[in-house]
Short mmCIF file of C-alpha atoms in Angstrom, two decimals:
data_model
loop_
_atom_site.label_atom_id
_atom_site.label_comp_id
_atom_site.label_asym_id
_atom_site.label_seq_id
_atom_site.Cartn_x
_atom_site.Cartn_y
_atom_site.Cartn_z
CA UNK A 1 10.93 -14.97 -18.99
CA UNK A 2 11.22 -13.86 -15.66
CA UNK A 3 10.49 -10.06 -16.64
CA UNK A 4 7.23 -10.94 -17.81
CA UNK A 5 6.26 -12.87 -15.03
CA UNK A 6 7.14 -10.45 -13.06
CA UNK A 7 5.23 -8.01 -15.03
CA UNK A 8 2.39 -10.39 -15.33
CA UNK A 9 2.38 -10.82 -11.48
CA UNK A 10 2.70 -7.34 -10.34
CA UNK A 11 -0.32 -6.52 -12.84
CA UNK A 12 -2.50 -9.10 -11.19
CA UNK A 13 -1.73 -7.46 -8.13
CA UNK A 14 -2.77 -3.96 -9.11
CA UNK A 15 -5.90 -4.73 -10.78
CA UNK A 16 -6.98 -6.53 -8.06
CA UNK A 17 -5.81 -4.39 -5.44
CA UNK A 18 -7.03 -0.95 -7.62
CA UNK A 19 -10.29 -2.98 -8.08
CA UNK A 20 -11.19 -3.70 -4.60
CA UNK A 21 -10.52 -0.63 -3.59
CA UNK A 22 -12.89 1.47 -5.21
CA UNK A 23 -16.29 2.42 -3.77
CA UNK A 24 -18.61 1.21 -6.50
CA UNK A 25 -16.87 -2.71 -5.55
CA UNK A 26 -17.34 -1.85 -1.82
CA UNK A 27 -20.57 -0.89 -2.32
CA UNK A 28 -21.90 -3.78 -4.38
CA UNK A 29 -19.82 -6.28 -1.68
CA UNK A 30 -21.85 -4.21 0.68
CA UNK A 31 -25.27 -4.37 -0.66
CA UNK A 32 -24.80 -8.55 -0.88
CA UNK A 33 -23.33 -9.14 2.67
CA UNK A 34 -24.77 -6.45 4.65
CA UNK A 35 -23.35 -3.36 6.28
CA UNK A 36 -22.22 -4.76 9.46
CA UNK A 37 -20.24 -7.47 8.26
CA UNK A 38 -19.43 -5.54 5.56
CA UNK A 39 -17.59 -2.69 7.93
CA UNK A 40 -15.98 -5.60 10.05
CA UNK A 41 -14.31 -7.36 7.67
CA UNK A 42 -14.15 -5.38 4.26
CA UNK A 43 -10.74 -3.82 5.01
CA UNK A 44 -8.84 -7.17 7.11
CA UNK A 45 -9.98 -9.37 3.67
CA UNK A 46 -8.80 -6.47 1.19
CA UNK A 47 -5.46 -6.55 3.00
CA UNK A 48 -5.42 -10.81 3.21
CA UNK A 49 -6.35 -10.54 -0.83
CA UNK A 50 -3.30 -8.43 -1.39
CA UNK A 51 -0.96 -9.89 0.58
CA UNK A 52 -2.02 -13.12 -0.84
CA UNK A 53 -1.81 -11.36 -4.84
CA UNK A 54 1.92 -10.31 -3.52
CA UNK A 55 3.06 -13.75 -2.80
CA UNK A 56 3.90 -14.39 -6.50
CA UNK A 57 5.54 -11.15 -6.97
CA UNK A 58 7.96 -11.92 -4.28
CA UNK A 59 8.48 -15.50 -5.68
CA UNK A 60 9.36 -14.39 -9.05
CA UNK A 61 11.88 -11.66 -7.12
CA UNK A 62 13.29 -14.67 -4.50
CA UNK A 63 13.95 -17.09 -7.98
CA UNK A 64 15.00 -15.33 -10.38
CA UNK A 65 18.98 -15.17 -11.50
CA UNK A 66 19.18 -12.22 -13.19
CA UNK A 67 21.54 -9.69 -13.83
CA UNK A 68 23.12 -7.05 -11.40
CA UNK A 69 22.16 -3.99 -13.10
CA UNK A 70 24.30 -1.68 -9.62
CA UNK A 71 26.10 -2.79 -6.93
CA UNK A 72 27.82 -0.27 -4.65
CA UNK A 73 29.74 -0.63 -1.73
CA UNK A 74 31.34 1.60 0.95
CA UNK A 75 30.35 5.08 1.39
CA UNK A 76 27.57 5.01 -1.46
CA UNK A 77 26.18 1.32 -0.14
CA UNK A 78 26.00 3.25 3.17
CA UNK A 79 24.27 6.60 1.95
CA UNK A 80 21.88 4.37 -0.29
CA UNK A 81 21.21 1.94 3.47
CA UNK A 82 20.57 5.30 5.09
CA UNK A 83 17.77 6.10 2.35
CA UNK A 84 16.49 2.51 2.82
CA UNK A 85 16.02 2.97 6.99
CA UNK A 86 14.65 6.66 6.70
CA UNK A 87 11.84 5.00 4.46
CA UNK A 88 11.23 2.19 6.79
CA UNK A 89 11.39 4.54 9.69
CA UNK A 90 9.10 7.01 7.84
CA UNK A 91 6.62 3.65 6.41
CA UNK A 92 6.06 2.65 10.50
CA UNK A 93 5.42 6.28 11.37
CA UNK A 94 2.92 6.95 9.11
CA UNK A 95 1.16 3.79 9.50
CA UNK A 96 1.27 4.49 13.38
CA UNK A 97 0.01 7.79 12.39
CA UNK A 98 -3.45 6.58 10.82
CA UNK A 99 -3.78 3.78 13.62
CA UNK A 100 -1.86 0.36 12.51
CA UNK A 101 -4.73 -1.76 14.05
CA UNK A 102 -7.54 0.12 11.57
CA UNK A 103 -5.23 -0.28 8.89
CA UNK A 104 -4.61 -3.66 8.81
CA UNK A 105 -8.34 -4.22 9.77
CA UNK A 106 -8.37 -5.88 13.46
CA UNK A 107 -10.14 -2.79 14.93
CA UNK A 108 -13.16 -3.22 12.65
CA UNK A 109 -13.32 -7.04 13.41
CA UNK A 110 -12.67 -6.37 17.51
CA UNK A 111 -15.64 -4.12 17.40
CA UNK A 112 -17.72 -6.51 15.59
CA UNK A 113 -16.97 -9.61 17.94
CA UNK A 114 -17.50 -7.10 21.10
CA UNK A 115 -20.74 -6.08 19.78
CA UNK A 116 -19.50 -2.44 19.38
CA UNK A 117 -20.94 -0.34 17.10
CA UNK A 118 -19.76 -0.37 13.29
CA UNK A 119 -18.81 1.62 11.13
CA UNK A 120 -16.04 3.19 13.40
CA UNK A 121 -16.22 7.06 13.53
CA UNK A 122 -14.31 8.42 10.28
CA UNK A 123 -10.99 8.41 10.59
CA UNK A 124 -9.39 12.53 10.85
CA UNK A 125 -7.99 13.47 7.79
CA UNK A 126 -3.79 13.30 8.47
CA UNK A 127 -2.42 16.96 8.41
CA UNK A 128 0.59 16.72 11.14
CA UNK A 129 3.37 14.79 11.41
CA UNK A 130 4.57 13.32 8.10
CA UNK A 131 1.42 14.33 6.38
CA UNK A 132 2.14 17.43 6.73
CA UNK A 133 5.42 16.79 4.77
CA UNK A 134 3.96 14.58 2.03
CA UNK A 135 0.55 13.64 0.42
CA UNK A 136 1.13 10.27 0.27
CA UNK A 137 3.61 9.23 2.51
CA UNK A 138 3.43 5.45 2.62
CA UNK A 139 4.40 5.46 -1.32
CA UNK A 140 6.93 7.87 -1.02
CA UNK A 141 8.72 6.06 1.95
CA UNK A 142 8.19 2.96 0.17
CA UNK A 143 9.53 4.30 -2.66
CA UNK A 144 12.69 5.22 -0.75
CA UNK A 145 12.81 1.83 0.52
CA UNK A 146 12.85 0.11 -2.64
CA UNK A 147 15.21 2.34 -5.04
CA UNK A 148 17.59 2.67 -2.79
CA UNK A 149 18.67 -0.66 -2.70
CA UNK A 150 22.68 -0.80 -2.86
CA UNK A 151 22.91 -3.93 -5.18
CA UNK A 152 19.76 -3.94 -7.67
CA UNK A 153 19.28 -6.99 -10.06
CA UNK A 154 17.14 -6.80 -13.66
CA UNK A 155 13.95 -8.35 -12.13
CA UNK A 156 14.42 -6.02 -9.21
CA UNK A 157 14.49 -3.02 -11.46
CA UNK A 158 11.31 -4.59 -13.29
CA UNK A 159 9.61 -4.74 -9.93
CA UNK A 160 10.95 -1.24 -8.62
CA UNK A 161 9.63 0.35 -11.36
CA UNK A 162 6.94 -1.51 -11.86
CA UNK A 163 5.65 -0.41 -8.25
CA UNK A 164 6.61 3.34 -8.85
CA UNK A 165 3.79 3.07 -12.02
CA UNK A 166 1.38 1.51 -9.82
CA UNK A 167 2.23 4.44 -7.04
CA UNK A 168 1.76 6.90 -9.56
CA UNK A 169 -1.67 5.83 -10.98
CA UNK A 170 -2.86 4.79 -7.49
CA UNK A 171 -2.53 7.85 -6.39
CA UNK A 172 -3.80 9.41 -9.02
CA UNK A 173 -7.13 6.91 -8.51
CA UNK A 174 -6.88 7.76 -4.55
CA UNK A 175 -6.82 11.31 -4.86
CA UNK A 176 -10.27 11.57 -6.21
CA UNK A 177 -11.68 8.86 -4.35
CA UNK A 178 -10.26 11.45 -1.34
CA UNK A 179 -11.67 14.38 -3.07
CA UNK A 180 -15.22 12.50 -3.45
CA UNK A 181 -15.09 11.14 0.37
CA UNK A 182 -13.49 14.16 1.99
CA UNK A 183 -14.07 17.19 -0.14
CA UNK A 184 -12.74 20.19 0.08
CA UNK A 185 -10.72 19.78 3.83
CA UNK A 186 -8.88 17.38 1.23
#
């Protein structure tokens, strides 16, 4: 029961999520609410939506007894902890890396309120730092994060892998989206 809610969940998140992020839905949201408040608040509602699409996903994980499927302790628990804080390490450096504020959406909506002007000048494509060692950097350090987990449960091998599909399509999805946006710097 609890692997197909899970399942269920996690593909409720990923349509959604895949959905509203591609530019034929921005541009229809666009064409009905106008540009401006369009680029203000576009990106901070995207990231409400999917936090809001994650709550069940972390509800089914938080309730469900299921199974240990690993458990390790001493050295390995520590190797597989080191993993888990390189990817959280690496996760806040390359969010600081693209600006955290533009991210999440607040720099958008503090230029709107101020009366600045909108959109905000394109953000630089990401060649240095950890972009320079990985394409997609917040999945991979995610990634880390989440498989390296020294005592991992059924549903949290549903969800683990689960996510790594998602990663893989997205990515597949963002790269041309990149491709059509960017071109050939890209």
């Amino acid at each position: 029961m609890a692997t197909a809610q899970m399942i269920l969940a996690m593909l409720i998140f990923a349509v959604l999520h895949s959905i509203f992020a591609r530019l034929p839905v921005k541009g229809w949201v666009q064409a009905r609410v106008g540009n401006r408040p369009y680029e203000a608040f576009y990106r901070i509602t995207y990231n409400f939506v999917s936090v809001v699409t994650l709550i069940p996903v972390v509800a089914v994980l938080a309730l469900s007894d299921s199974a240990t499927i690993w458990s390790f302790t001493g050295i390995p628990a520590l190797a597989f902890r080191a993993l888990q804080i390189i990817g959280l390490v690496g996760l806040i450096i390359s969010i600081m890396q693209i600006e955290a504020m533009r991210f999440i959406g607040l720099s958008q909506v503090r230029a709107y309120l101020n009366g600045d002007p909108l959109p905000l000048p394109p953000e630089p494509l990401q060649t240095e730092g950890v972009y320079r060692l990985v394409r997609h950097p917040l999945y991979f350090f995610s990634l880390l994060l989440l498989w390296f987990t020294p005592n991992m449960t059924s549903i949290g091998l549903v969800f683990v892998i689960s996510v790594t599909l998602y990663f893989v399509l997205g990515s597949l999805l963002e790269e041309r989206t990149m491709e059509s946006v960017i071109g050939e710097p890209y």
